[in-house]
XYZ file of C-alpha atoms in Angstrom:
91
model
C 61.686 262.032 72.424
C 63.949 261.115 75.056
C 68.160 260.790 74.952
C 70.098 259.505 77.475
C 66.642 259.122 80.251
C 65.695 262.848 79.781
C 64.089 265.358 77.713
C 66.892 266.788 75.178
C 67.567 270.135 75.271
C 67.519 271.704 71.088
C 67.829 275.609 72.504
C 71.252 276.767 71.160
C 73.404 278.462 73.461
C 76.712 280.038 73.247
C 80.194 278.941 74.207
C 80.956 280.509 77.500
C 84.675 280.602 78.802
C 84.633 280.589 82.332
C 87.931 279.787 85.036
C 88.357 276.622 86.998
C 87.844 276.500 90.310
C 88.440 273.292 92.058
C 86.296 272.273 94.976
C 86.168 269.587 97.418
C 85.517 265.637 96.255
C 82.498 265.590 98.906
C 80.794 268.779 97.616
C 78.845 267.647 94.543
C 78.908 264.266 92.663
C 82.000 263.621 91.055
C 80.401 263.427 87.165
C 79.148 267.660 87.834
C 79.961 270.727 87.318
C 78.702 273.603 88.324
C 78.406 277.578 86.419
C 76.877 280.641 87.460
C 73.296 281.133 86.775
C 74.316 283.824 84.217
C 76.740 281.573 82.469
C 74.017 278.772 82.198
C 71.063 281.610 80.728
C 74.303 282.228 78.276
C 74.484 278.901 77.216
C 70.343 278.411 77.197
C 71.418 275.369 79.372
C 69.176 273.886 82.154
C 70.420 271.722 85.475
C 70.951 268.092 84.359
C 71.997 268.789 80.911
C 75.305 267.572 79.581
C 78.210 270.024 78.709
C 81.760 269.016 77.331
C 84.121 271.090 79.454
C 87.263 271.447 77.575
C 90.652 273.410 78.064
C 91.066 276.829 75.415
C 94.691 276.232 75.569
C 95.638 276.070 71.646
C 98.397 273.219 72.133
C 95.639 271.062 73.718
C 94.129 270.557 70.516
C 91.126 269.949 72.652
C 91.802 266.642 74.272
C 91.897 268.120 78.026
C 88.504 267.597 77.711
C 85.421 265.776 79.669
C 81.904 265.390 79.497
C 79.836 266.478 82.448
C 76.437 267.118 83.859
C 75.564 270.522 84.535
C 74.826 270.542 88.301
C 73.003 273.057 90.506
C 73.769 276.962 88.935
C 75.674 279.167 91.932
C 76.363 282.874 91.939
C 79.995 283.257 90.519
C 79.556 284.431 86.935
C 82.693 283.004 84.817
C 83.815 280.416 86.947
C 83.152 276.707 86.999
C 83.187 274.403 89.906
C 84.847 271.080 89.375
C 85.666 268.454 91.512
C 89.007 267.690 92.056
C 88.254 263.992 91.713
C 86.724 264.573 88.091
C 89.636 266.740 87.116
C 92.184 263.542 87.866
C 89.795 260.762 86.380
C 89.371 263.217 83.021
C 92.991 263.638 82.813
């Protein structure tokens, strides 16, 4: 079975809240976001997988939302690297 080109990923995972931390347009491609490798073993989630990335904020409702790839894990448990590009297209 394949969705989207890939293998699917059926492992559940937990919801992990992690802090924004926006990084430069050139460092990764504009459709990723990178977690800690902790935060991805927490969510059972593997590099290449999608992720909806959404704000906790109550009065959002959840609409400051966007779907992303899950790039390359770094070391920074509880934080999430987007790219400032991704952050104005989403919004």
């Amino acid at each position: 079975m394949k969705f989207k080109g890939g293998k699917p990923n059926l492992k559940p995972g937990k919801k992990v809240p992690v802090a924004l931390k926006l990084v430069a347009p050139d460092a990764q491609q504009i459709d990723q976001v990178r977690v800690s490798v902790e935060d991805m073993r927490r969510m059972r989630a593997n590099e290449g997988d999608f992720a909806n990335l959404s704000d906790a904020r109550w009065w959002t409702g959840g609409l400051a939302s966007a779907n992303v790839v899950l790039g390359a894990p770094h070391e920074e448990a509880g934080v999430v690297y987007v790219n400032e590009d991704l952050l104005k297209q989403e919004n």
